[in-house]
Amino acid sequence: MQHLPPDFGREVREIAWSAAWHAANKLSNNAPEASKCTAGLDAAVAAAQALLVQREPPLSTQTLDDIRGMAVSAGWHTAHTRFPSASGGVMCGLDCTVADMTSAEAAKAQFDSHAAFLACSREISPKLATHLKWLCWNAAWCAANARKGYQAAAAKDKARFERRLRMSMGRLLRGVTLGGWLVLERTLCAAAFLGLREQDVPDEYSLCLKLSEKERAKHVTDWRETWVTRSDMEEIRSAGFNSVRIPFGFWIVEGIEQYGVERGPLVGPGMEYIDRCLAWAQELGLFVVLELRGAPGGENSDASCGRFNESWNPSSWNVEATVQIVRAVADKYRNARAVVGFSVLGLPSAEIPVQTLVKYYSDAYNAVRGAGMVPQAVTVHFAVPHRRRVQDFLALGFPPRDMQDITLDLTRTLLPDDYRQISTLAQVKRDAQEGAAAALAEIQNYGREGMVAYWNCEVPELHGSGGNTRIMGDWAAMAERHQHSFLAELCAAQLEAYKAGSGSFFWAWKTDPPTRPSSSARGAAARGWLPLPPPSSS
């Protein structure tokens, strides 16, 4: 077995967590909390045993005993280390083999023994055994450090624990975004704009406005029916990716009128396309992150949210209606097994005050959890407008400690000031790698997880009005084979940096016409720029 099934994985998490906190509470003289953890551990072990009886997963009780043994002994080792003058080590009914847990050294010997047995198991892979070992270890240090008052260290241990949990469940995401499908964008799907001039029809809203009601209904429906098919999902899976991200606009959600929102010329509802994609994903073993991209009023002024609006400002965004739409989507898909994440706002403008975003993210998180999307089943994603603003969120104490299973989403984008600081192609590559690495490190030092939600192998300076003339000249002077080599190195450098996070999504899966392969995972892979993940990573 390469990864833990979701239901079993959640029980393993509770075993590791409850065992860690039992020992830490016991030796820090918090007996009532220790008793609660005993009950939690008993319940998790019983639930895991029930799953084994059903052969879900097909593991022996010995493997479960070793996982439990690692969790228990790790908890006692770290608790004794942090509270060396306290006495303890007997966990009524929970010490597996009535082993000696009365000192840090004795507990560590038991931990090593269980870890060694698990590493030799024929039932799980060595990699999974390693993930489970560190899962128990990080949980134990989190609890012991927290009870000792070392909150900064505990936060880092918690982040490592959550990361190991994701790895043990195969939920470190390496995926592609299904862009240009439920939100039309010229940069990805120019063919959808029927040859109309960009200055006249820059976005989906103006395209629909240009067509009659009957024409736009047929055109948009035909596009949605054909742009993403089961064949695409099979190709994504065969390429080695384990996940897809689905951006969608508010106008495809049913019942938005009750929130005081109108679609205008935009075609909707259209949730059946998400329904269909989720069914394919579940059949093929792909994870899905849903992403609200295109909130009522717009979360930015760009065509990326469905409507280019020069007069947009942060007050244009209808925050209250957005929360209601997030709640409705979460309620609809709370039991969708393929869904492992929900990004509650895809690309918020850097002009939106960080306090406004923090308030919205808090309300959206409560809406998602209140609708039944629970932690360890669905991660709530919060987009950071620009990597340099990570510290702005952290300085406000966001995300707070009581938010469970969340991640901060980063985007590989450059602001106008960045163009003035980058003057060579080597700096482009270094910025792409080091910028993300620094932002991910900031997030992890805070005790949380981050991921890169949007990236590709474009050289941004070569596109648009922000183009750097020196870089453009250097690029034009390069032989084609050297251009190919540079883009491959750019991809490799980014992927190496993104390993520090909980995943990454290439923007996007494909383009039409396929004349911008640096924005297409399919095109970049075909040209040898994008290294594909090995099948075992999915």
XYZ file of C-alpha atoms in Angstrom:
538
model
C 0.000 0.000 0.000
C 1.390 3.371 -1.069
C -1.096 5.671 0.700
C -3.662 5.450 3.484
C -7.312 5.503 2.350
C -9.130 8.671 3.509
C -11.271 7.098 6.257
C -8.390 5.076 7.703
C -6.056 8.049 7.390
C -8.363 10.205 9.502
C -8.370 7.587 12.263
C -4.573 7.296 12.126
C -4.397 11.061 12.557
C -6.554 10.851 15.662
C -4.454 7.997 17.051
C -1.225 10.000 16.673
C -2.770 13.223 17.946
C -4.592 11.743 20.941
C -1.577 9.652 22.041
C 0.686 12.707 21.840
C -1.606 14.921 23.888
C -2.374 12.187 26.427
C 1.268 11.913 27.441
C 1.891 15.677 27.330
C -1.192 16.380 29.442
C -0.372 13.586 31.891
C 3.144 14.787 32.635
C 2.132 18.463 32.751
C -0.431 17.647 35.475
C -3.508 18.154 33.321
C -5.317 14.942 34.243
C -8.828 15.883 32.944
C -7.473 16.625 29.461
C -5.361 13.460 29.565
C -8.520 11.438 30.248
C -10.270 13.052 27.265
C -7.314 12.092 25.069
C -7.488 8.506 26.375
C -11.127 8.344 25.278
C -10.253 9.855 21.910
C -7.461 7.371 21.368
C -9.677 4.447 22.335
C -12.363 5.606 19.907
C -9.899 6.113 17.037
C -8.323 2.684 17.551
C -11.760 1.055 17.641
C -12.824 2.852 14.457
C -9.583 1.839 12.718
C -10.075 -1.778 13.793
C -13.616 -1.718 12.396
C -12.245 -0.573 9.044
C -9.719 -3.418 9.089
C -12.546 -5.899 9.648
C -14.190 -4.518 6.506
C -10.831 -4.875 4.702
C -10.758 -1.126 4.084
C -7.786 -1.040 3.976
C -6.562 -4.635 3.670
C -4.093 -4.441 6.561
C -3.428 -6.716 9.515
C -3.985 -5.768 13.144
C -0.197 -6.022 13.607
C 0.315 -3.018 11.337
C -2.269 -1.041 13.302
C -0.591 -2.101 16.556
C 2.752 -0.808 15.299
C 1.212 2.529 14.277
C -0.419 2.826 17.674
C 2.802 1.760 19.379
C 4.781 4.442 17.550
C 2.222 7.094 18.500
C 2.160 6.087 22.176
C 5.928 5.775 22.599
C 6.637 9.010 20.693
C 4.219 10.796 22.999
C 5.895 9.492 26.145
C 9.403 10.155 24.817
C 8.727 13.820 24.086
C 6.684 14.325 27.260
C 9.496 12.909 29.434
C 12.013 15.034 27.521
C 10.088 18.238 28.198
C 9.044 17.288 31.758
C 11.997 15.220 33.046
C 11.044 15.543 36.721
C 7.514 14.197 36.235
C 6.677 10.524 36.572
C 4.425 8.485 34.328
C 4.378 6.067 31.469
C 1.390 3.801 32.023
C -1.529 4.373 29.659
C -4.393 2.258 30.887
C -5.306 -0.148 28.156
C -3.311 1.790 25.586
C 0.295 0.755 26.060
C 0.024 -2.002 23.439
C 2.456 -4.480 24.971
C 2.575 -3.107 28.530
C 5.982 -1.754 27.532
C 8.225 0.437 29.633
C 7.353 4.080 28.962
C 8.694 5.451 32.256
C 11.605 7.410 30.798
C 12.490 9.258 27.617
C 15.123 6.659 26.750
C 12.840 3.676 27.306
C 10.026 5.229 25.279
C 12.442 6.081 22.451
C 13.592 2.440 22.343
C 9.969 1.337 21.994
C 9.390 3.930 19.265
C 12.412 2.722 17.293
C 11.272 -0.888 17.648
C 7.773 -0.222 16.295
C 9.186 1.949 13.485
C 11.590 -0.829 12.485
C 8.811 -3.420 12.369
C 6.674 -1.083 10.257
C 9.564 -0.396 7.871
C 9.868 -4.168 7.232
C 6.140 -4.643 6.691
C 5.067 -6.231 3.447
C 1.698 -4.509 3.697
C 2.815 -0.900 3.262
C 5.562 0.715 1.234
C 8.801 1.889 2.899
C 7.892 5.456 1.954
C 4.521 5.210 3.699
C 6.219 3.687 6.761
C 8.554 6.696 6.865
C 5.668 9.155 6.605
C 3.840 7.408 9.470
C 6.960 7.427 11.629
C 7.415 11.182 11.287
C 3.683 11.779 11.555
C 3.766 10.308 15.090
C 7.029 12.042 15.930
C 5.835 15.514 14.861
C 2.506 15.119 16.685
C 4.360 14.171 19.863
C 6.726 17.138 19.752
C 3.848 19.499 18.959
C 1.969 18.423 22.087
C 5.018 18.380 24.368
C 6.292 21.764 23.197
C 2.822 23.311 23.491
C 2.382 22.087 27.067
C 5.859 23.364 27.926
C 4.955 26.791 26.558
C 7.156 26.633 23.463
C 4.380 27.819 21.169
C 6.561 28.792 18.191
C 8.196 25.360 18.150
C 4.800 23.680 18.577
C 3.427 25.584 15.593
C 6.271 24.363 13.377
C 5.752 20.796 14.621
C 2.039 21.075 13.840
C 2.800 22.175 10.272
C 5.214 19.247 9.842
C 2.581 16.889 11.264
C -0.083 18.088 8.814
C 2.375 17.805 5.932
C 3.227 14.201 6.851
C -0.478 13.422 7.085
C -0.983 14.706 3.554
C 1.979 12.704 2.311
C 0.760 9.517 3.999
C -2.628 9.977 2.332
C -1.120 10.856 -1.046
C -2.494 14.378 -0.826
C 0.576 16.416 -1.722
C -0.896 17.883 -4.856
C 0.913 18.048 -8.196
C -1.746 19.103 -10.629
C -3.018 21.271 -13.442
C -5.721 23.915 -13.604
C -8.688 23.467 -15.934
C -8.540 27.088 -17.014
C -10.581 28.555 -19.853
C -13.507 26.226 -19.120
C -16.010 27.633 -16.637
C -14.433 31.086 -16.818
C -13.444 32.040 -20.381
C -10.061 33.774 -20.767
C -8.537 34.954 -24.005
C -4.989 34.023 -22.973
C -6.067 30.381 -22.756
C -8.979 29.956 -25.123
C -8.906 32.648 -27.783
C -10.890 30.301 -30.020
C -13.905 30.757 -27.733
C -14.047 34.447 -28.661
C -15.101 33.796 -32.271
C -12.434 36.017 -33.842
C -13.858 39.153 -32.227
C -11.353 41.916 -31.478
C -9.922 41.956 -27.955
C -10.492 45.681 -27.560
C -14.196 45.083 -28.226
C -14.608 41.741 -26.445
C -11.943 41.282 -23.769
C -13.821 38.884 -21.496
C -16.668 36.405 -21.060
C -19.111 39.108 -19.973
C -18.636 41.234 -23.105
C -18.685 38.114 -25.316
C -22.076 37.125 -23.938
C -23.291 40.720 -24.261
C -22.255 40.752 -27.925
C -24.339 37.669 -28.736
C -28.096 37.244 -28.623
C -29.553 35.287 -25.720
C -30.025 32.216 -27.907
C -26.583 32.528 -29.525
C -24.693 32.907 -26.271
C -26.538 30.042 -24.590
C -25.615 27.704 -27.446
C -22.041 28.934 -27.837
C -21.106 28.842 -24.156
C -22.835 25.498 -23.626
C -21.052 23.971 -26.611
C -17.731 25.246 -25.276
C -18.313 23.844 -21.803
C -19.348 20.501 -23.260
C -16.163 20.103 -25.283
C -13.310 22.038 -23.610
C -12.876 19.537 -20.760
C -13.848 15.935 -21.406
C -13.176 12.566 -19.834
C -10.394 12.163 -22.377
C -8.636 15.216 -20.879
C -8.955 13.775 -17.385
C -7.558 10.434 -18.539
C -4.646 12.204 -20.222
C -3.952 14.229 -17.066
C -3.943 11.038 -15.011
C -1.735 9.196 -17.504
C 0.751 12.082 -17.470
C 1.305 11.430 -13.758
C -0.592 14.359 -12.233
C -2.739 13.538 -9.217
C -5.061 16.524 -9.100
C -6.964 19.195 -10.991
C -8.101 22.653 -9.991
C -11.481 23.849 -11.270
C -11.988 27.627 -11.408
C -15.650 28.628 -11.746
C -17.596 31.885 -11.776
C -20.482 32.756 -9.473
C -22.856 32.717 -12.446
C -22.786 28.921 -12.786
C -24.069 28.424 -9.217
C -27.754 27.667 -8.759
C -30.052 29.961 -6.796
C -27.831 33.051 -6.687
C -30.875 35.304 -7.078
C -31.757 34.723 -3.428
C -28.511 36.497 -2.488
C -29.431 39.569 -4.529
C -27.069 38.666 -7.352
C -27.847 38.772 -11.059
C -26.012 36.987 -13.855
C -26.663 39.639 -16.467
C -25.681 38.238 -19.874
C -23.474 35.492 -18.372
C -24.728 31.968 -19.032
C -25.797 29.899 -16.038
C -26.397 27.948 -13.982
C -23.981 25.181 -14.966
C -23.006 23.106 -11.940
C -23.603 19.924 -13.916
C -20.160 20.377 -15.492
C -18.502 20.283 -12.091
C -20.673 17.284 -11.173
C -19.492 15.453 -14.271
C -15.838 16.325 -13.699
C -15.990 15.136 -10.082
C -17.420 11.802 -11.213
C -14.574 11.364 -13.690
C -12.025 12.372 -11.058
C -13.331 9.832 -8.569
C -13.292 7.061 -11.171
C -9.742 7.931 -12.219
C -8.350 8.538 -8.735
C -7.738 12.280 -9.188
C -8.098 14.861 -6.411
C -10.022 18.088 -7.058
C -9.645 21.602 -5.669
C -12.662 23.815 -6.366
C -11.947 27.510 -6.830
C -14.397 30.404 -6.843
C -12.903 32.645 -9.519
C -15.277 35.387 -10.452
C -17.102 36.622 -7.347
C -20.163 38.884 -7.461
C -18.928 42.354 -8.357
C -15.482 40.968 -9.150
C -12.510 40.353 -6.852
C -10.300 42.218 -9.321
C -10.604 44.402 -12.399
C -9.292 41.805 -14.848
C -10.882 39.506 -17.376
C -9.644 36.620 -15.214
C -12.759 36.974 -13.056
C -15.097 37.079 -16.030
C -15.318 40.826 -16.602
C -12.699 43.440 -17.372
C -13.814 46.561 -15.502
C -11.675 49.722 -15.593
C -13.888 51.391 -12.981
C -13.550 48.493 -10.519
C -12.463 49.214 -6.956
C -12.440 47.029 -3.818
C -15.933 48.238 -2.836
C -17.277 46.781 -6.099
C -16.854 43.291 -4.689
C -20.037 41.995 -3.017
C -18.449 40.275 -0.030
C -21.659 39.174 1.692
C -23.067 37.507 -1.423
C -19.723 35.786 -2.011
C -19.882 34.181 1.438
C -23.399 32.918 0.688
C -22.290 31.427 -2.629
C -19.314 29.739 -0.964
C -21.683 28.223 1.605
C -24.001 26.938 -1.132
C -21.160 25.308 -3.076
C -19.723 23.735 0.077
C -23.135 22.354 0.980
C -23.583 20.851 -2.476
C -20.190 19.131 -2.535
C -19.640 18.341 1.157
C -19.842 14.588 0.460
C -17.969 14.601 -2.873
C -15.090 12.205 -2.218
C -12.876 13.614 -4.973
C -12.945 17.135 -3.498
C -9.945 17.720 -1.215
C -9.808 21.506 -1.346
C -11.918 24.632 -1.771
C -10.283 27.944 -2.682
C -12.818 30.508 -1.514
C -11.435 33.290 -3.746
C -9.123 32.672 -6.661
C -7.305 35.855 -7.625
C -8.085 38.763 -5.274
C -6.675 42.118 -6.285
C -3.666 43.466 -4.401
C -5.751 46.631 -3.989
C -8.147 44.918 -1.567
C -7.117 45.851 1.996
C -5.667 42.871 3.804
C -8.098 43.472 6.691
C -11.001 43.052 4.263
C -9.584 39.779 2.978
C -8.927 38.476 6.492
C -12.536 39.200 7.505
C -13.870 37.563 4.341
C -11.612 34.516 4.682
C -12.736 34.031 8.286
C -16.398 34.212 7.304
C -15.868 31.964 4.277
C -13.989 29.402 6.398
C -16.889 29.265 8.858
C -19.331 28.934 5.963
C -17.394 26.005 4.468
C -17.069 24.185 7.783
C -20.652 24.970 8.760
C -21.869 23.474 5.491
C -20.209 20.145 6.311
C -16.819 20.239 4.577
C -14.760 18.957 7.505
C -11.019 19.224 8.260
C -8.830 16.363 7.036
C -11.367 15.804 4.267
C -11.327 19.257 2.629
C -8.633 21.914 2.929
C -9.776 25.536 2.781
C -7.500 27.619 0.548
C -6.853 31.339 1.051
C -5.229 33.199 -1.832
C -2.481 35.715 -1.068
C -2.623 38.481 -3.723
C 1.175 38.602 -3.983
C 3.921 36.676 -2.268
C 5.292 39.863 -0.684
C 2.016 40.261 1.204
C 2.321 37.006 3.132
C 3.757 38.939 6.072
C 0.772 41.315 6.004
C -1.528 38.393 6.781
C 0.738 36.856 9.400
C 1.166 40.217 11.162
C -2.597 40.281 11.737
C -2.469 36.836 13.308
C -4.070 35.241 10.266
C -4.722 32.428 9.906
C -5.553 31.956 13.610
C -4.557 28.783 15.421
C -8.112 27.470 15.685
C -8.518 27.221 11.914
C -7.932 23.606 10.973
C -6.675 22.216 7.657
C -6.057 25.413 5.722
C -3.393 26.535 3.282
C -2.235 29.874 1.879
C -2.158 29.907 -1.919
C 0.650 31.732 -3.693
C 0.836 32.776 -7.323
C 3.946 33.159 -9.428
C 3.207 36.705 -10.539
C 5.295 39.859 -10.810
C 4.111 43.350 -9.886
C 5.214 46.470 -11.822
C 7.941 47.154 -9.239
C 9.358 43.687 -9.887
C 10.024 44.504 -13.525
C 12.311 47.353 -12.514
C 14.307 45.042 -10.246
C 14.773 42.207 -12.751
C 16.979 42.909 -15.727
C 18.371 39.535 -16.841
C 17.029 36.102 -17.668
C 19.129 34.636 -14.851
C 17.307 36.941 -12.441
C 13.977 35.765 -13.821
C 14.856 32.186 -12.950
C 16.271 33.094 -9.552
C 13.213 35.183 -8.692
C 10.840 32.393 -9.678
C 12.650 29.951 -7.409
C 13.797 32.019 -4.461
C 10.708 34.221 -4.214
C 8.382 31.279 -3.734
C 10.813 29.505 -1.417
C 11.040 32.546 0.852
C 7.256 32.969 1.000
C 6.710 29.266 1.723
C 9.340 29.422 4.479
C 7.568 32.407 6.055
C 4.304 30.487 6.118
C 5.877 27.344 7.554
C 7.738 29.286 10.228
C 4.344 30.593 11.281
C 3.220 26.984 11.623
C 1.000 26.815 8.541
C 1.109 25.347 5.055
C 1.434 27.082 1.741
C 1.292 26.013 -1.867
C 1.782 27.558 -5.300
C -1.649 27.596 -6.848
C -0.635 29.170 -10.167
C 2.608 28.793 -12.035
C 3.905 28.033 -15.519
C 7.074 28.404 -17.521
C 6.319 31.775 -19.067
C 8.861 34.549 -18.916
C 6.432 37.305 -17.860
C 8.722 40.054 -19.079
C 8.179 38.902 -22.666
C 4.426 39.583 -22.565
C 2.384 42.720 -22.240
C 3.215 46.353 -21.577
C 5.500 45.516 -18.663
C 8.026 43.847 -20.940
C 11.646 44.498 -20.016
C 13.443 45.585 -23.156
C 16.821 44.129 -22.141
C 15.308 40.739 -21.383
C 13.307 40.850 -24.602
C 16.492 41.584 -26.525
C 18.472 38.834 -24.804
C 15.670 36.370 -25.515
C 15.479 37.291 -29.190
C 19.237 36.828 -29.507
C 19.152 33.289 -28.090
C 19.165 30.285 -30.388
C 15.909 28.336 -30.243
C 17.560 25.354 -28.556
C 18.873 27.657 -25.819
C 15.400 29.106 -25.340
C 14.086 25.570 -24.886
C 16.851 24.813 -22.374
C 16.099 27.970 -20.419
C 12.392 27.163 -20.135
C 13.178 23.625 -18.999
C 15.554 24.992 -16.359
C 12.919 27.534 -15.308
C 10.376 24.734 -14.789
C 12.827 22.551 -12.891
C 13.909 25.421 -10.625
C 10.326 26.239 -9.712
C 9.310 22.654 -9.049
C 12.293 22.186 -6.759
C 11.264 25.249 -4.748
C 7.617 24.212 -4.612
C 8.482 20.914 -2.917
C 8.605 22.884 0.326
C 4.864 23.469 0.080
C 1.815 21.225 0.048
C 1.551 21.179 -3.723
C 1.461 23.151 -6.955
C -0.828 23.586 -9.967
C 0.408 24.388 -13.447
C -1.615 27.130 -15.134
C -3.169 25.685 -17.233
C -3.820 22.245 -18.699
C -4.139 23.407 -22.323
C -4.670 26.435 -24.568
C -6.597 26.961 -27.794
C -5.138 27.786 -30.193
C -2.045 26.005 -28.822
C 0.272 28.919 -29.654
C 1.316 29.670 -26.060
C 2.720 26.345 -24.836
C 4.465 27.966 -21.864
C 0.965 28.340 -20.344
C -0.062 24.799 -21.261
C 1.041 21.777 -19.250
C 0.266 19.615 -22.253
C 2.307 21.838 -24.576
C 5.198 22.356 -22.150
C 5.486 18.628 -21.477
C 5.428 17.829 -25.203
C 8.375 20.176 -25.739
C 10.359 18.735 -22.857
C 10.140 21.836 -20.680
C 7.877 20.418 -17.984
C 9.142 17.256 -16.249
C 6.197 14.976 -15.581
C 5.773 13.351 -12.182
C 6.439 9.614 -11.976
C 3.295 7.452 -11.810
C 4.092 6.415 -8.226
C 3.665 10.001 -7.026
C -0.020 10.058 -7.749
